[in-house]
């Protein structure tokens, strides 16, 4: 009886343990791992099927699993830096465990692996974009005129802009896109803000941090760019409006400019049909008398 009780307790405890699986999302990374003798898979499609089967089994057992993007190059560098043999499975496990806290991850919630893979890649791109923008922002250093840290001041300015934009938005769910060019490459960030039953805004803090960082970089470097807001609410047309980055400020776009941006193919430049039940409009007043607070040199 005591032995059975111990087995039951162990099964219960196993359900309490969260796990992380490091996933090789593409064929190139999969081939890179085949150089290790202890990595026994030889077909990427079969490997992905086995991973999906394992995820399903863990879910049926009530075990929570996080899927992390496994980068063979980062793994090799990780092992070199710590003097570890990369051909030992325990070291791959150790690396994967650290990915759960530092790398791009997506929780497995029963979705097909074909749906999870692009989400994981998008998360990796989002994290890499934020890290790149944050690095550029930190490198700007102090203002030659007043000595204020330009990156920090621009982040404060961008945070204030985002807060004002959300505060002045009409009721509903909000979808914001910020793009900054010439930094030297185009950076894009997206922020989703859902309106709860009580009317309070709900957003992902990591997503908000990335969005604010990209906007701050555009303001700090006075790069070309723009910010577009789309609000969606029941029984009303969607509202779309935006601003262009002008120096270290946001300049409202006219309704016609927003319409042109949405109804022009970005690659071909050809006109496309406007969406039905969408209002392209001038943005609300953000409530500033002149510039937003912050560094202005």
CSV table of C-alpha atoms in Angstrom, one decimal:
chain,number,residue,atom,x,y,z
A,1,UNK,CA,0.0,0.0,0.0
A,2,UNK,CA,2.8,2.4,0.9
A,3,UNK,CA,4.6,1.6,-2.4
A,4,UNK,CA,1.4,2.4,-4.3
A,5,UNK,CA,1.1,5.7,-2.4
A,6,UNK,CA,4.6,6.6,-3.3
A,7,UNK,CA,4.0,5.8,-7.0
A,8,UNK,CA,0.9,8.0,-6.9
A,9,UNK,CA,2.7,10.9,-5.3
A,10,UNK,CA,5.5,10.6,-7.9
A,11,UNK,CA,2.9,10.8,-10.7
A,12,UNK,CA,1.3,13.8,-9.1
A,13,UNK,CA,4.7,15.5,-8.8
A,14,UNK,CA,5.6,14.8,-12.4
A,15,UNK,CA,2.5,16.8,-13.4
A,16,UNK,CA,3.9,19.7,-11.3
A,17,UNK,CA,7.2,19.8,-13.2
A,18,UNK,CA,7.3,22.1,-16.2
A,19,UNK,CA,9.6,21.2,-19.1
A,20,UNK,CA,11.4,22.8,-22.0
A,21,UNK,CA,12.0,21.3,-25.4
A,22,UNK,CA,14.7,22.9,-27.6
A,23,UNK,CA,13.4,22.7,-31.2
A,24,UNK,CA,15.4,22.7,-34.5
A,25,UNK,CA,12.9,24.6,-36.7
A,26,UNK,CA,14.6,24.3,-40.1
A,27,UNK,CA,16.6,21.9,-42.2
A,28,UNK,CA,19.8,23.9,-42.0
A,29,UNK,CA,19.9,23.8,-38.2
A,30,UNK,CA,19.0,20.2,-38.2
A,31,UNK,CA,21.9,19.3,-40.5
A,32,UNK,CA,24.2,21.3,-38.2
A,33,UNK,CA,23.3,19.1,-35.2
A,34,UNK,CA,23.8,15.8,-37.1
A,35,UNK,CA,27.6,16.3,-36.8
A,36,UNK,CA,27.2,15.2,-33.1
A,37,UNK,CA,27.3,11.4,-32.7
A,38,UNK,CA,24.8,11.5,-29.9
A,39,UNK,CA,22.2,13.3,-32.0
A,40,UNK,CA,20.6,10.2,-33.6
A,41,UNK,CA,17.9,11.7,-35.8
A,42,UNK,CA,18.7,11.6,-39.6
A,43,UNK,CA,15.4,13.0,-41.0
A,44,UNK,CA,14.0,16.5,-40.2
A,45,UNK,CA,10.4,15.6,-41.0
A,46,UNK,CA,10.6,12.5,-38.8
A,47,UNK,CA,12.2,14.5,-36.0
A,48,UNK,CA,9.4,17.1,-36.1
A,49,UNK,CA,6.8,14.4,-36.0
A,50,UNK,CA,8.5,12.8,-32.9
A,51,UNK,CA,8.6,16.2,-31.2
A,52,UNK,CA,4.9,16.7,-31.9
A,53,UNK,CA,4.0,13.3,-30.5
A,54,UNK,CA,6.0,13.9,-27.4
A,55,UNK,CA,4.3,17.3,-26.9
A,56,UNK,CA,0.9,15.6,-27.2
A,57,UNK,CA,1.8,12.9,-24.7
A,58,UNK,CA,3.0,15.5,-22.2
A,59,UNK,CA,-0.1,17.5,-22.6
A,60,UNK,CA,-2.3,14.4,-22.0
A,61,UNK,CA,-0.4,13.8,-18.8
A,62,UNK,CA,-1.2,17.3,-17.7
A,63,UNK,CA,2.4,18.5,-18.0
A,64,UNK,CA,3.2,22.1,-19.1
A,65,UNK,CA,5.8,22.4,-21.9
A,66,UNK,CA,7.6,25.4,-23.3
A,67,UNK,CA,9.1,25.1,-26.8
A,68,UNK,CA,12.4,27.0,-27.2
A,69,UNK,CA,14.2,27.8,-30.4
A,70,UNK,CA,17.5,25.8,-30.4
A,71,UNK,CA,20.3,27.5,-32.3
A,72,UNK,CA,23.2,25.1,-33.0
A,73,UNK,CA,25.7,28.0,-33.4
A,74,UNK,CA,24.7,29.5,-30.1
A,75,UNK,CA,24.9,26.0,-28.5
A,76,UNK,CA,28.5,25.5,-29.9
A,77,UNK,CA,29.5,28.9,-28.5
A,78,UNK,CA,27.9,28.1,-25.2
A,79,UNK,CA,29.8,24.9,-24.9
A,80,UNK,CA,33.1,26.5,-25.9
A,81,UNK,CA,32.7,29.3,-23.4
A,82,UNK,CA,32.2,26.8,-20.6
A,83,UNK,CA,34.6,24.1,-21.7
A,84,UNK,CA,31.8,21.6,-22.3
A,85,UNK,CA,31.7,18.8,-24.8
A,86,UNK,CA,28.8,19.6,-27.1
A,87,UNK,CA,28.4,15.9,-28.0
A,88,UNK,CA,27.0,15.1,-24.6
A,89,UNK,CA,23.2,15.1,-24.3
A,90,UNK,CA,23.2,16.4,-20.7
A,91,UNK,CA,25.0,19.6,-22.0
A,92,UNK,CA,22.2,20.1,-24.6
A,93,UNK,CA,19.7,19.7,-21.8
A,94,UNK,CA,21.5,22.3,-19.7
A,95,UNK,CA,21.6,24.7,-22.7
A,96,UNK,CA,17.9,24.2,-23.3
A,97,UNK,CA,17.1,24.8,-19.7
A,98,UNK,CA,18.8,28.2,-19.9
A,99,UNK,CA,16.9,29.0,-23.1
A,100,UNK,CA,13.7,28.8,-21.1
A,101,UNK,CA,14.7,32.0,-19.3
A,102,UNK,CA,16.8,33.8,-21.9
A,103,UNK,CA,15.8,32.7,-25.4
A,104,UNK,CA,12.6,32.9,-27.6
A,105,UNK,CA,10.0,30.5,-26.3
A,106,UNK,CA,6.3,29.6,-27.0
A,107,UNK,CA,4.1,27.6,-24.7
A,108,UNK,CA,2.6,24.4,-26.1
A,109,UNK,CA,-1.2,24.6,-25.7
A,110,UNK,CA,-2.2,21.7,-27.9
A,111,UNK,CA,-1.8,23.6,-31.2
A,112,UNK,CA,-0.4,21.7,-34.2
A,113,UNK,CA,3.4,22.0,-34.6
A,114,UNK,CA,2.8,23.6,-38.0
A,115,UNK,CA,1.1,26.5,-36.2
A,116,UNK,CA,3.6,26.6,-33.4
A,117,UNK,CA,6.7,26.8,-35.6
A,118,UNK,CA,5.9,30.2,-37.2
A,119,UNK,CA,5.0,31.6,-33.8
A,120,UNK,CA,8.3,30.5,-32.4
A,121,UNK,CA,10.2,32.0,-35.3
A,122,UNK,CA,8.2,35.3,-35.0
A,123,UNK,CA,9.1,35.3,-31.3
A,124,UNK,CA,12.8,34.9,-32.1
A,125,UNK,CA,12.7,37.8,-34.6
A,126,UNK,CA,10.9,40.0,-32.1
A,127,UNK,CA,13.5,39.3,-29.4
A,128,UNK,CA,16.4,39.8,-31.8
A,129,UNK,CA,14.8,43.1,-33.0
A,130,UNK,CA,14.5,44.4,-29.5
A,131,UNK,CA,18.0,43.4,-28.5
A,132,UNK,CA,19.4,45.1,-31.7
A,133,UNK,CA,17.4,48.3,-31.1
A,134,UNK,CA,18.4,48.4,-27.4
A,135,UNK,CA,22.0,48.0,-28.3
A,136,UNK,CA,21.9,50.8,-30.8
A,137,UNK,CA,20.1,53.0,-28.3
A,138,UNK,CA,22.7,52.3,-25.6
A,139,UNK,CA,25.5,53.2,-27.9
A,140,UNK,CA,24.2,56.7,-28.5
A,141,UNK,CA,25.8,57.9,-25.2
A,142,UNK,CA,25.4,61.3,-23.6
A,143,UNK,CA,24.3,64.5,-25.4
A,144,UNK,CA,27.3,66.7,-26.4
A,145,UNK,CA,25.4,69.8,-25.3
A,146,UNK,CA,23.9,68.9,-21.9
A,147,UNK,CA,25.4,65.5,-21.0
A,148,UNK,CA,22.0,63.8,-20.7
A,149,UNK,CA,21.9,60.1,-21.8
A,150,UNK,CA,20.2,60.3,-25.2
A,151,UNK,CA,19.0,56.7,-25.2
A,152,UNK,CA,17.4,56.9,-21.7
A,153,UNK,CA,15.8,60.2,-22.4
A,154,UNK,CA,14.4,59.0,-25.8
A,155,UNK,CA,13.0,55.9,-24.1
A,156,UNK,CA,11.2,58.1,-21.6
A,157,UNK,CA,9.9,60.3,-24.4
A,158,UNK,CA,8.7,57.2,-26.3
A,159,UNK,CA,7.0,55.7,-23.2
A,160,UNK,CA,5.1,59.0,-22.8
A,161,UNK,CA,4.0,58.9,-26.4
A,162,UNK,CA,2.8,55.3,-26.1
A,163,UNK,CA,0.9,56.1,-22.9
A,164,UNK,CA,-0.8,59.2,-24.5
A,165,UNK,CA,-1.7,57.3,-27.7
A,166,UNK,CA,-3.4,54.5,-25.7
A,167,UNK,CA,-5.1,57.0,-23.3
A,168,UNK,CA,-6.6,59.0,-26.2
A,169,UNK,CA,-7.7,55.9,-28.3
A,170,UNK,CA,-11.4,55.2,-28.7
A,171,UNK,CA,-12.8,52.2,-26.8
A,172,UNK,CA,-11.9,48.8,-28.2
A,173,UNK,CA,-9.0,46.5,-28.9
A,174,UNK,CA,-5.9,48.3,-30.3
A,175,UNK,CA,-3.3,47.2,-32.8
A,176,UNK,CA,-0.2,49.4,-33.1
A,177,UNK,CA,2.6,49.1,-35.7
A,178,UNK,CA,5.8,51.2,-35.5
A,179,UNK,CA,8.4,51.1,-38.2
A,180,UNK,CA,11.8,52.9,-38.3
A,181,UNK,CA,14.0,53.0,-41.3
A,182,UNK,CA,17.7,53.9,-41.8
A,183,UNK,CA,19.0,52.5,-38.6
A,184,UNK,CA,20.6,51.1,-40.8
A,185,UNK,CA,17.9,48.5,-41.5
A,186,UNK,CA,14.1,48.8,-41.2
A,187,UNK,CA,12.9,47.8,-37.8
A,188,UNK,CA,9.2,46.9,-37.1
A,189,UNK,CA,7.4,46.4,-33.8
A,190,UNK,CA,3.8,45.5,-33.1
A,191,UNK,CA,1.8,46.1,-29.9
A,192,UNK,CA,-1.6,44.4,-29.2
A,193,UNK,CA,-3.7,45.9,-26.5
A,194,UNK,CA,-7.0,44.2,-25.6
A,195,UNK,CA,-9.8,45.9,-23.7
A,196,UNK,CA,-11.0,43.8,-20.8
A,197,UNK,CA,-14.6,43.5,-19.7
A,198,UNK,CA,-14.0,46.3,-17.2
A,199,UNK,CA,-12.5,48.6,-19.9
A,200,UNK,CA,-9.0,48.2,-18.6
A,201,UNK,CA,-6.2,47.8,-21.2
A,202,UNK,CA,-4.4,44.4,-21.2
A,203,UNK,CA,-1.0,44.1,-23.0
A,204,UNK,CA,2.1,42.0,-23.1
A,205,UNK,CA,4.9,43.7,-21.2
A,206,UNK,CA,7.6,42.3,-23.3
A,207,UNK,CA,5.8,43.4,-26.5
A,208,UNK,CA,5.3,46.8,-25.0
A,209,UNK,CA,9.0,47.1,-24.1
A,210,UNK,CA,10.1,46.2,-27.7
A,211,UNK,CA,7.6,48.6,-29.2
A,212,UNK,CA,8.7,51.5,-27.0
A,213,UNK,CA,12.4,50.7,-27.7
A,214,UNK,CA,11.9,50.8,-31.5
A,215,UNK,CA,10.0,54.1,-31.2
A,216,UNK,CA,12.7,55.5,-28.9
A,217,UNK,CA,15.4,54.6,-31.4
A,218,UNK,CA,13.6,56.4,-34.2
A,219,UNK,CA,13.1,59.5,-32.0
A,220,UNK,CA,16.7,59.4,-30.8
A,221,UNK,CA,18.3,59.1,-34.3
A,222,UNK,CA,15.6,61.2,-36.0
A,223,UNK,CA,15.1,58.4,-38.5
A,224,UNK,CA,12.2,58.2,-41.0
A,225,UNK,CA,9.4,56.1,-39.7
A,226,UNK,CA,5.8,56.0,-38.7
A,227,UNK,CA,3.3,54.7,-36.2
A,228,UNK,CA,-0.2,53.4,-37.1
A,229,UNK,CA,-3.1,52.6,-34.7
A,230,UNK,CA,-6.1,50.5,-35.5
A,231,UNK,CA,-8.9,50.1,-33.1
A,232,UNK,CA,-11.6,47.5,-33.2
A,233,UNK,CA,-14.9,47.5,-31.3
A,234,UNK,CA,-18.2,45.7,-31.6
A,235,UNK,CA,-20.9,47.2,-33.8
A,236,UNK,CA,-18.6,50.1,-35.0
A,237,UNK,CA,-16.3,50.5,-38.0
A,238,UNK,CA,-12.6,50.0,-37.3
A,239,UNK,CA,-10.7,53.2,-37.0
A,240,UNK,CA,-7.2,53.6,-38.5
A,241,UNK,CA,-5.0,56.6,-37.9
A,242,UNK,CA,-1.3,57.4,-37.4
A,243,UNK,CA,1.7,59.6,-37.2
A,244,UNK,CA,5.0,60.0,-39.0
A,245,UNK,CA,8.3,60.4,-37.1
A,246,UNK,CA,9.4,63.9,-37.6
A,247,UNK,CA,12.7,64.6,-35.9
A,248,UNK,CA,12.2,63.7,-32.2
A,249,UNK,CA,8.4,64.2,-32.4
A,250,UNK,CA,5.3,62.6,-33.8
A,251,UNK,CA,3.4,64.4,-36.6
A,252,UNK,CA,-0.2,63.5,-37.3
A,253,UNK,CA,-1.0,61.9,-40.6
A,254,UNK,CA,-4.1,63.2,-42.5
A,255,UNK,CA,-6.9,60.8,-43.2
A,256,UNK,CA,-5.9,60.8,-46.9
A,257,UNK,CA,-2.3,59.9,-46.0
A,258,UNK,CA,-3.5,57.0,-43.9
A,259,UNK,CA,-5.9,55.8,-46.7
A,260,UNK,CA,-3.1,56.0,-49.2
A,261,UNK,CA,-0.7,54.0,-47.0
A,262,UNK,CA,-3.3,51.3,-46.4
A,263,UNK,CA,-4.5,51.1,-50.0
A,264,UNK,CA,-1.1,50.9,-51.7
A,265,UNK,CA,0.8,47.7,-52.1
A,266,UNK,CA,4.1,48.1,-50.3
A,267,UNK,CA,6.1,46.2,-52.9
A,268,UNK,CA,4.5,47.1,-56.2
A,269,UNK,CA,3.2,50.5,-55.4
A,270,UNK,CA,-0.1,49.6,-57.0
A,271,UNK,CA,-3.5,50.6,-55.5
A,272,UNK,CA,-5.4,47.9,-53.7
A,273,UNK,CA,-9.1,48.0,-52.7
A,274,UNK,CA,-9.9,49.6,-49.3
A,275,UNK,CA,-11.3,47.4,-46.6
A,276,UNK,CA,-15.0,47.6,-45.9
A,277,UNK,CA,-16.3,49.0,-42.6
A,278,UNK,CA,-13.0,50.9,-41.9
A,279,UNK,CA,-12.7,54.6,-41.2
A,280,UNK,CA,-9.4,56.2,-42.1
A,281,UNK,CA,-9.2,59.3,-39.9
A,282,UNK,CA,-7.1,62.0,-38.3
A,283,UNK,CA,-5.6,60.9,-34.9
A,284,UNK,CA,-6.8,62.3,-31.6
A,285,UNK,CA,-5.0,65.2,-30.0
A,286,UNK,CA,-2.3,63.8,-27.7
A,287,UNK,CA,-2.6,66.8,-25.4
A,288,UNK,CA,0.8,68.3,-25.8
A,289,UNK,CA,1.5,72.0,-26.1
A,290,UNK,CA,4.3,71.7,-28.6
A,291,UNK,CA,6.8,68.8,-27.9
A,292,UNK,CA,6.4,65.9,-25.6
A,293,UNK,CA,8.5,66.1,-22.4
A,294,UNK,CA,12.1,64.8,-22.7
A,295,UNK,CA,15.5,65.6,-24.2
A,296,UNK,CA,15.2,68.1,-27.1
A,297,UNK,CA,18.7,68.9,-28.2
